[in-house]
Amino acid sequence: MKKAAFYTLGCKVNQYETEAMAELFADSGYEIKEFNEVADVYVINTCSVTNMGDRKSRQIIRRAKKLNPNAVIAVTGCYAQTAPDEVLAIEGVNLVLGTKDRKNIVTLVEEINTESNINHVSDIMSNHEFEELQIKQYSNRTRAFIKIQEGCNQFCSYCIIPYARGRVRSRKPEDVEAEVKGLVARGYREVVLTGIHLSSYGTEHMEGSPVKGGDWDSGPLWDLIERIHRVEGLERIRLGSLEPRIITREFAEKLAGLPEFCPHFHLSLQSGCDATLKRMNRHYTTEDYLRRCGILREIFDHPAITTDVIAGFPGETEEEFEETRSFLETVRFYEMHVFKYSKRQGTRAAVMEDQVSEQVKARRSDVLLELEKTMSREYRERFAGSRVSVLFEEAAEIGGKWYMMGHTPQYVKAALPLEDGMNREEFGGRIMELFASGLLNDEMLKVEFS
């Protein structure tokens, strides 16, 4: 039996695609191995959001070559799409596939040998069809990510992803529903809807712009959510990253009416300074963003609001950075993903004047990371002394003691001490209402039966 191993860099969409490709190999008779084991085929699903993503992708490719010099190495994903010749030049790479035709990866791999050196990347911008990939079985049996949308039409000035993923394409709602039903039938309790620009789901079929009066039309996405919430046995629905303008009172109230919906909103901000947002080609102001966070906090009880922030965008002065830091303090996020600005060739920001030095970007990033740590702990502490719902996923040893680990609907990590006589297998995949007695550490709640 031939063996295949996989490595994923980057976002949840990449993780979904890797799982789907692994299933294709398994269905074709391959044994799926861990990446650090010897295999006949290594598939590396790359990321290109930052220069670090490119660099890490190259490192992983070289690691695969060392694991088995005779293996076939196939490279897919965003870095492969945007720089195929660069990837193909790395010693050991046999196939470069990009972000299209992944459903044919087994056939393409089996048509080559270790002497092959093939660039199979095609023009992603002319692709108008959603590539149907599907997952029947994840490695865990609690939470499943489901890719429902591909591509992005926003063209933020710093972002290479529209060139790596192409224009917006959406998956048929009946196909999404069928996958959800199959996963629930196999024991999954929660689904997470993901996409490159999730809020754009279905908007390519609209007439005109999805933005009306400054609000993003949530209609197609809501229709899909409403459709899958009817799937019997599904207990949680979670959304991936959202366009801030999709948060309207009407949309929030409809979501709040679904008992399965998890009040966890990732609203990408990128900067808390209006001048910087304008240079980024982000189509909202800080005032508008704050207003939409207010809607969520009015309609939901203690919702989790998370975000992305870029430190050191071209032209960002100390005054602009201070505006961002102050705005973040005002919003009080549960979690922030902080990135140092990374120049991406082919984007407008890459040729902007007043590029910020690496030293300054690192200092600003450190400031925001410290702020994130403070706000995140503050958010978790609010649950102490209250009852929380936890979906248990796995057992873990912390400080010499065993706990069952899980997440609340807000995606706060929770830990239940496993006392003598408790069978950890009884907890896996169960949703339980428990008492949050306090913080076990900075990252998780300690929950108890009382």
Coordinates of C-alpha atoms in Angstrom, one line a residue:
M1 CA 0.0 0.0 0.0
K2 CA 1.4 3.4 -1.0
K3 CA 1.6 6.0 1.7
A4 CA 0.7 9.8 1.5
A5 CA 1.4 12.5 4.1
F6 CA 0.1 16.1 4.2
Y7 CA 1.2 19.4 5.7
T8 CA -1.1 22.5 5.9
L9 CA 0.0 26.1 6.4
G10 CA -2.4 29.0 6.8
C11 CA -6.1 29.3 7.2
K12 CA -9.1 27.1 8.0
V13 CA -10.0 27.0 4.3
N14 CA -6.5 25.4 3.7
Q15 CA -7.2 22.9 6.5
Y16 CA -10.5 21.9 4.9
E17 CA -8.9 21.5 1.5
T18 CA -6.1 19.3 2.9
E19 CA -8.6 17.1 4.7
A20 CA -10.5 16.7 1.4
M21 CA -7.4 15.8 -0.5
A22 CA -6.3 13.3 2.1
E23 CA -9.7 11.6 1.7
L24 CA -9.2 11.5 -2.1
F25 CA -5.9 9.6 -1.5
A26 CA -7.4 7.3 1.1
D27 CA -10.3 6.5 -1.3
S28 CA -7.6 5.6 -3.9
G29 CA -6.0 3.0 -1.6
Y30 CA -3.3 5.1 0.0
E31 CA -2.4 4.8 3.7
I32 CA -2.4 8.3 5.3
K33 CA 0.7 8.9 7.4
E34 CA 1.8 11.7 9.7
F35 CA 4.0 14.2 7.9
N36 CA 7.1 13.4 9.9
E37 CA 6.9 9.8 8.8
V38 CA 8.3 8.2 5.6
A39 CA 5.8 8.4 2.8
D40 CA 5.7 7.9 -1.0
V41 CA 3.8 11.1 -1.6
Y42 CA 4.0 14.4 0.3
V43 CA 1.4 17.1 -0.3
I44 CA 2.2 20.6 1.1
N45 CA -0.7 23.0 1.1
T46 CA 0.9 26.4 1.2
C47 CA 0.1 29.9 2.5
S48 CA 1.1 33.2 1.0
V49 CA -0.6 35.8 3.3
T50 CA 2.8 37.0 4.5
N51 CA 6.5 36.5 3.6
M52 CA 6.7 34.2 6.6
G53 CA 4.1 32.0 5.0
D54 CA 6.2 31.7 1.9
R55 CA 9.4 31.0 3.9
K56 CA 7.7 28.4 6.0
S57 CA 6.3 26.7 2.9
R58 CA 9.8 26.4 1.5
Q59 CA 11.1 25.0 4.7
I60 CA 8.4 22.3 4.8
I61 CA 9.1 21.3 1.2
R62 CA 12.7 20.8 2.0
R63 CA 11.8 18.8 5.1
A64 CA 9.7 16.4 3.0
K65 CA 12.6 15.9 0.6
K66 CA 14.9 14.9 3.6
L67 CA 12.2 12.5 5.0
N68 CA 12.2 10.5 1.7
P69 CA 14.5 11.7 -1.2
N70 CA 12.5 9.3 -3.5
A71 CA 9.1 10.6 -2.7
V72 CA 6.8 12.5 -5.0
I73 CA 6.4 16.0 -3.7
A74 CA 3.2 18.0 -4.7
V75 CA 2.8 21.6 -3.7
T76 CA -0.6 23.3 -3.7
G77 CA -2.2 26.4 -2.2
C78 CA -1.7 30.1 -2.4
Y79 CA 2.1 30.3 -2.6
A80 CA 2.0 27.7 -5.3
Q81 CA -0.6 29.7 -7.2
T82 CA 1.1 33.1 -7.0
A83 CA 4.8 31.9 -7.5
P84 CA 4.7 28.6 -9.3
D85 CA 8.1 29.0 -11.0
E86 CA 9.7 29.8 -7.7
V87 CA 8.1 26.8 -6.0
L88 CA 9.1 24.5 -8.9
A89 CA 12.7 25.6 -8.6
I90 CA 12.9 24.2 -5.1
E91 CA 14.8 20.9 -5.1
G92 CA 12.5 17.9 -4.9
V93 CA 9.3 19.5 -6.1
N94 CA 7.6 17.3 -8.7
L95 CA 4.2 18.9 -9.1
V96 CA 2.9 22.5 -8.5
L97 CA -0.9 22.6 -8.5
G98 CA -2.0 26.0 -7.1
T99 CA -5.6 26.6 -5.9
K100 CA -7.4 24.8 -8.7
D101 CA -7.9 21.2 -9.9
R102 CA -7.2 19.8 -6.4
K103 CA -10.0 17.2 -7.0
N104 CA -7.6 15.7 -9.7
I105 CA -4.6 15.6 -7.4
V106 CA -4.4 11.8 -7.1
T107 CA -4.5 11.3 -10.9
L108 CA -1.9 14.0 -11.4
V109 CA 0.4 12.6 -8.8
E110 CA 0.2 9.1 -10.3
E111 CA 1.0 10.3 -13.8
I112 CA 4.4 11.6 -12.7
N113 CA 7.5 10.1 -11.2
T114 CA 10.3 11.5 -9.0
E115 CA 12.1 12.8 -12.1
S116 CA 9.1 14.9 -13.2
N117 CA 9.0 18.6 -12.7
I118 CA 5.5 19.8 -13.7
N119 CA 3.8 23.2 -13.4
H120 CA 0.0 22.5 -13.5
V121 CA -1.0 26.0 -12.3
S122 CA -3.7 27.7 -14.5
D123 CA -5.2 31.2 -14.6
I124 CA -7.3 31.4 -11.4
M125 CA -8.8 34.8 -12.4
S126 CA -10.8 33.2 -15.3
N127 CA -12.2 30.5 -13.1
H128 CA -15.9 31.0 -12.4
E129 CA -16.8 27.6 -11.0
F130 CA -16.7 26.4 -7.4
E131 CA -14.4 23.4 -7.1
E132 CA -16.4 20.8 -5.2
L133 CA -14.4 19.1 -2.5
Q134 CA -16.1 17.2 0.3
I135 CA -15.1 15.7 3.6
K136 CA -16.7 12.6 5.1
Q137 CA -14.6 12.1 8.2
Y138 CA -12.4 14.5 10.2
S139 CA -9.6 13.4 12.5
N140 CA -11.8 14.4 15.5
R141 CA -15.5 13.7 15.8
T142 CA -16.8 17.0 17.4
R143 CA -16.3 20.0 15.1
A144 CA -16.1 20.1 11.3
F145 CA -15.1 22.9 9.0
I146 CA -17.1 23.2 5.8
K147 CA -15.8 25.4 2.9
I148 CA -18.8 27.1 1.3
Q149 CA -17.1 29.9 -0.6
E150 CA -14.0 30.6 -2.7
G151 CA -12.3 33.8 -3.9
C152 CA -12.4 37.5 -3.0
N153 CA -13.4 40.6 -5.0
Q154 CA -12.3 43.2 -2.4
F155 CA -8.7 43.8 -3.4
C156 CA -7.4 45.3 -0.2
S157 CA -4.2 47.1 -1.1
Y158 CA -2.0 44.8 1.1
C159 CA -3.5 41.5 0.1
I160 CA -2.3 38.9 -2.4
I161 CA -5.2 36.5 -1.8
P162 CA -7.5 37.7 -4.6
Y163 CA -4.7 36.9 -7.0
A164 CA -4.2 33.5 -5.4
R165 CA -7.8 32.5 -5.1
G166 CA -9.6 34.4 -7.9
R167 CA -13.1 35.9 -8.0
V168 CA -15.9 34.9 -5.7
R169 CA -17.5 31.5 -6.3
S170 CA -20.0 29.9 -4.0
R171 CA -21.0 26.3 -3.3
K172 CA -24.5 25.1 -4.0
P173 CA -26.6 25.2 -0.9
E174 CA -27.9 21.6 -1.4
D175 CA -24.3 20.4 -1.5
V176 CA -23.5 22.2 1.7
E177 CA -26.6 20.7 3.3
A178 CA -25.7 17.2 2.1
E179 CA -22.2 17.4 3.6
V180 CA -23.6 18.7 7.0
K181 CA -26.1 15.9 7.1
G182 CA -23.4 13.3 6.4
L183 CA -21.1 14.7 9.1
V184 CA -23.9 14.9 11.7
A185 CA -24.9 11.3 10.9
R186 CA -21.3 10.3 11.8
G187 CA -21.4 12.0 15.1
Y188 CA -20.3 15.6 14.6
R189 CA -22.0 18.2 16.8
E190 CA -20.7 21.5 15.4
V191 CA -20.0 22.9 11.9
V192 CA -18.0 25.9 11.1
L193 CA -18.8 27.6 7.8
T194 CA -15.6 29.0 6.2
G195 CA -14.6 30.7 3.0
I196 CA -12.0 33.1 1.7
H197 CA -14.5 36.0 2.0
L198 CA -17.4 34.2 3.7
S199 CA -19.7 37.2 3.6
S200 CA -19.6 37.1 -0.2
Y201 CA -21.4 33.7 -0.3
G202 CA -23.9 33.7 -3.1
T203 CA -23.3 37.4 -4.0
E204 CA -22.0 36.6 -7.5
H205 CA -25.5 35.7 -8.5
M206 CA -26.9 39.1 -7.4
E207 CA -27.6 42.0 -9.7
G208 CA -25.3 44.9 -8.9
S209 CA -23.3 45.4 -5.7
P210 CA -23.9 43.4 -2.5
V211 CA -23.5 46.7 -0.6
K212 CA -26.6 48.8 -0.1
G213 CA -26.6 51.9 2.0
G214 CA -23.3 50.9 3.5
D215 CA -24.5 47.5 4.6
W216 CA -23.4 44.2 3.2
D217 CA -26.4 42.1 1.9
S218 CA -26.5 39.1 4.3
G219 CA -29.4 37.4 2.4
P220 CA -27.6 34.5 0.6
L221 CA -25.5 33.6 3.7
W222 CA -28.5 33.8 6.0
D223 CA -30.5 31.6 3.7
L224 CA -27.8 28.9 3.9
I225 CA -27.5 29.2 7.7
E226 CA -31.3 28.9 8.0
R227 CA -31.2 25.9 5.7
I228 CA -28.6 23.9 7.6
H229 CA -29.9 24.8 11.1
R230 CA -32.8 22.5 10.3
V231 CA -30.5 19.5 10.0
E232 CA -31.6 17.1 12.8
G233 CA -28.9 16.4 15.3
L234 CA -26.8 19.5 14.5
E235 CA -26.2 21.3 17.8
R236 CA -23.8 24.2 16.9
I237 CA -23.3 26.5 14.0
R238 CA -20.2 28.7 13.9
L239 CA -19.1 31.2 11.3
G240 CA -15.6 32.0 10.1
S241 CA -14.3 35.5 9.4
L242 CA -17.0 38.1 8.4
E243 CA -17.0 41.3 6.5
P244 CA -17.8 44.0 9.2
R245 CA -20.5 45.6 7.1
I246 CA -22.6 42.4 7.2
I247 CA -23.4 43.1 10.8
T248 CA -26.8 44.8 10.8
R249 CA -29.5 44.7 13.5
E250 CA -31.7 42.6 11.2
F251 CA -29.0 40.0 10.6
A252 CA -27.9 39.8 14.2
E253 CA -31.5 39.4 15.4
K254 CA -32.1 36.6 13.0
L255 CA -28.9 34.8 14.1
A256 CA -29.8 35.3 17.8
G257 CA -33.1 33.5 17.1
L258 CA -31.2 30.3 16.2
P259 CA -30.5 28.2 19.3
E260 CA -27.7 26.4 17.5
F261 CA -25.8 29.6 16.6
C262 CA -22.6 30.3 18.5
P263 CA -22.1 34.0 19.4
H264 CA -18.5 34.2 18.2
F265 CA -17.9 36.9 15.6
H266 CA -14.5 37.4 13.8
L267 CA -14.7 40.8 12.3
S268 CA -11.5 41.7 10.5
L269 CA -10.5 45.2 11.3
Q270 CA -6.8 45.6 10.3
S271 CA -6.4 49.2 11.6
G272 CA -8.1 51.4 14.2
C273 CA -7.1 54.6 12.2
D274 CA -9.4 55.9 9.5
A275 CA -6.5 57.3 7.4
T276 CA -4.8 53.9 7.4
L277 CA -8.0 52.1 6.6
K278 CA -8.4 54.3 3.6
R279 CA -4.9 53.4 2.3
M280 CA -5.7 49.8 2.9
N281 CA -8.8 50.1 0.7
R282 CA -11.0 48.9 3.6
H283 CA -14.6 50.2 3.0
Y284 CA -15.7 51.2 6.5
T285 CA -14.6 53.7 9.2
T286 CA -13.8 53.0 12.8
E287 CA -17.0 54.7 13.9
D288 CA -19.0 52.3 11.7
Y289 CA -17.1 49.3 12.9
L290 CA -17.6 50.3 16.6
R291 CA -21.4 50.8 15.9
R292 CA -21.7 47.3 14.5
C293 CA -19.9 45.8 17.6
G294 CA -22.4 47.7 19.7
I295 CA -25.3 46.0 17.8
L296 CA -23.8 42.6 18.6
R297 CA -23.4 43.4 22.3
E298 CA -26.9 44.7 22.5
I299 CA -28.5 41.6 20.9
F300 CA -26.2 38.9 22.3
D301 CA -25.2 38.2 25.9
H302 CA -21.5 38.7 26.1
P303 CA -20.6 37.8 22.5
A304 CA -17.0 37.0 21.6
I305 CA -15.7 39.5 19.1
T306 CA -12.3 38.8 17.6
T307 CA -10.3 40.5 14.9
D308 CA -7.1 40.8 12.8
V309 CA -4.8 43.8 13.0
I310 CA -1.8 44.8 10.9
A311 CA 1.1 46.6 12.6
G312 CA 3.3 48.9 10.6
F313 CA 1.3 49.4 7.4
P314 CA 3.0 51.7 4.9
G315 CA 2.7 55.3 6.0
E316 CA 1.6 54.4 9.5
T317 CA 2.9 57.2 11.7
E318 CA 3.3 57.0 15.5
E319 CA 0.1 59.1 15.8
E320 CA -1.8 56.7 13.5
F321 CA -0.5 53.7 15.5
E322 CA -1.6 55.3 18.7
E323 CA -5.1 55.9 17.2
T324 CA -5.2 52.1 16.5
R325 CA -4.0 51.1 19.9
S326 CA -6.6 53.4 21.5
F327 CA -9.4 52.1 19.3
L328 CA -8.6 48.5 20.2
E329 CA -8.8 49.4 23.9
T330 CA -12.2 51.0 23.2
V331 CA -13.6 47.9 21.4
R332 CA -12.2 45.4 24.0
F333 CA -11.8 42.3 21.8
Y334 CA -11.8 38.8 23.1
E335 CA -8.8 37.9 20.8
M336 CA -6.7 39.7 18.2
H337 CA -4.5 38.1 15.6
V338 CA -1.7 40.7 15.2
F339 CA 0.5 40.7 12.1
K340 CA 3.5 42.8 11.1
Y341 CA 2.8 44.2 7.7
S342 CA 4.4 42.0 5.0
K343 CA 5.1 43.4 1.6
R344 CA 3.5 41.2 -1.1
Q345 CA 4.8 41.7 -4.6
G346 CA 1.9 42.6 -7.0
T347 CA -0.1 44.6 -4.5
R348 CA -0.5 48.3 -4.3
A349 CA 0.8 48.6 -0.8
A350 CA 4.1 47.0 -1.9
V351 CA 5.0 50.2 -3.9
M352 CA 3.6 52.7 -1.4
E353 CA 5.9 55.4 0.0
D354 CA 7.0 55.5 3.6
Q355 CA 7.5 51.8 4.2
V356 CA 7.8 51.2 8.0
S357 CA 11.1 49.6 9.2
E358 CA 11.1 46.0 10.5
Q359 CA 12.3 47.3 13.9
V360 CA 9.3 49.7 14.2
K361 CA 6.8 47.0 13.0
A362 CA 8.2 44.6 15.6
R363 CA 7.9 47.1 18.4
R364 CA 4.3 48.0 17.5
S365 CA 3.4 44.4 17.1
D366 CA 4.7 43.7 20.6
V367 CA 2.6 46.5 22.1
L368 CA -0.6 45.1 20.5
L369 CA 0.2 41.6 21.5
E370 CA 0.5 42.7 25.2
L371 CA -2.8 44.5 24.9
E372 CA -4.4 41.4 23.3
K373 CA -3.2 39.3 26.3
T374 CA -4.8 41.7 28.8
M375 CA -8.1 41.9 27.0
S376 CA -8.4 38.2 26.3
R377 CA -7.9 37.4 30.0
E378 CA -10.4 40.1 30.9
Y379 CA -13.0 38.5 28.6
R380 CA -12.5 35.0 30.0
E381 CA -12.7 36.2 33.6
R382 CA -16.3 37.4 33.0
F383 CA -17.5 33.8 32.8
A384 CA -16.2 32.9 36.3
G385 CA -19.1 32.2 38.6
S386 CA -21.5 31.4 35.8
R387 CA -22.8 28.4 34.0
V388 CA -21.4 27.6 30.6
S389 CA -22.1 25.1 27.8
V390 CA -19.0 23.1 26.8
L391 CA -18.5 20.8 23.8
F392 CA -15.8 18.3 24.9
E393 CA -13.2 17.3 22.3
E394 CA -10.1 15.7 23.9
A395 CA -8.2 14.8 27.0
A396 CA -5.0 16.6 27.9
E397 CA -2.5 16.6 30.8
I398 CA -1.9 20.0 32.4
G399 CA 0.5 20.3 35.3
G400 CA 0.5 16.5 36.0
K401 CA -3.3 16.3 36.1
W402 CA -5.7 15.1 33.4
Y403 CA -8.6 17.2 32.1
M404 CA -11.2 16.9 29.4
M405 CA -10.8 19.9 27.1
G406 CA -13.5 21.7 25.1
H407 CA -15.0 25.0 24.0
T408 CA -17.9 27.2 24.9
P409 CA -20.1 28.7 22.2
Q410 CA -17.9 31.8 22.4
Y411 CA -14.9 29.6 21.6
V412 CA -13.5 30.0 25.1
K413 CA -11.4 26.9 26.0
A414 CA -12.6 25.1 29.0
A415 CA -11.1 22.3 31.1
L416 CA -12.9 19.8 33.3
P417 CA -10.8 17.9 35.9
L418 CA -10.9 14.1 35.4
E419 CA -11.3 12.6 38.8
D420 CA -10.6 9.0 39.7
G421 CA -13.1 6.7 38.1
M422 CA -14.1 9.0 35.4
N423 CA -13.9 7.5 31.9
R424 CA -12.7 10.2 29.5
E425 CA -14.3 8.3 26.6
E426 CA -17.8 9.2 28.0
F427 CA -17.1 12.9 27.6
G428 CA -15.9 13.1 24.0
G429 CA -18.3 14.8 21.7
R430 CA -20.8 15.6 24.5
I431 CA -22.2 19.1 25.2
M432 CA -22.6 19.7 28.9
E433 CA -23.8 22.6 31.1
L434 CA -21.2 23.2 33.8
F435 CA -20.2 25.8 36.4
A436 CA -17.1 28.0 35.5
S437 CA -15.3 28.3 38.8
G438 CA -12.5 30.5 37.5
L439 CA -9.5 30.5 35.2
L440 CA -7.3 27.4 35.2
N441 CA -4.6 29.6 33.5
D442 CA -4.6 32.6 31.2
E443 CA -6.0 30.5 28.3
M444 CA -8.9 28.5 29.7
L445 CA -11.8 28.3 32.1
K446 CA -11.9 25.6 34.8
V447 CA -15.4 24.0 34.9
E448 CA -17.0 21.8 37.4
F449 CA -20.2 19.8 38.0
S450 CA -21.6 22.0 40.8

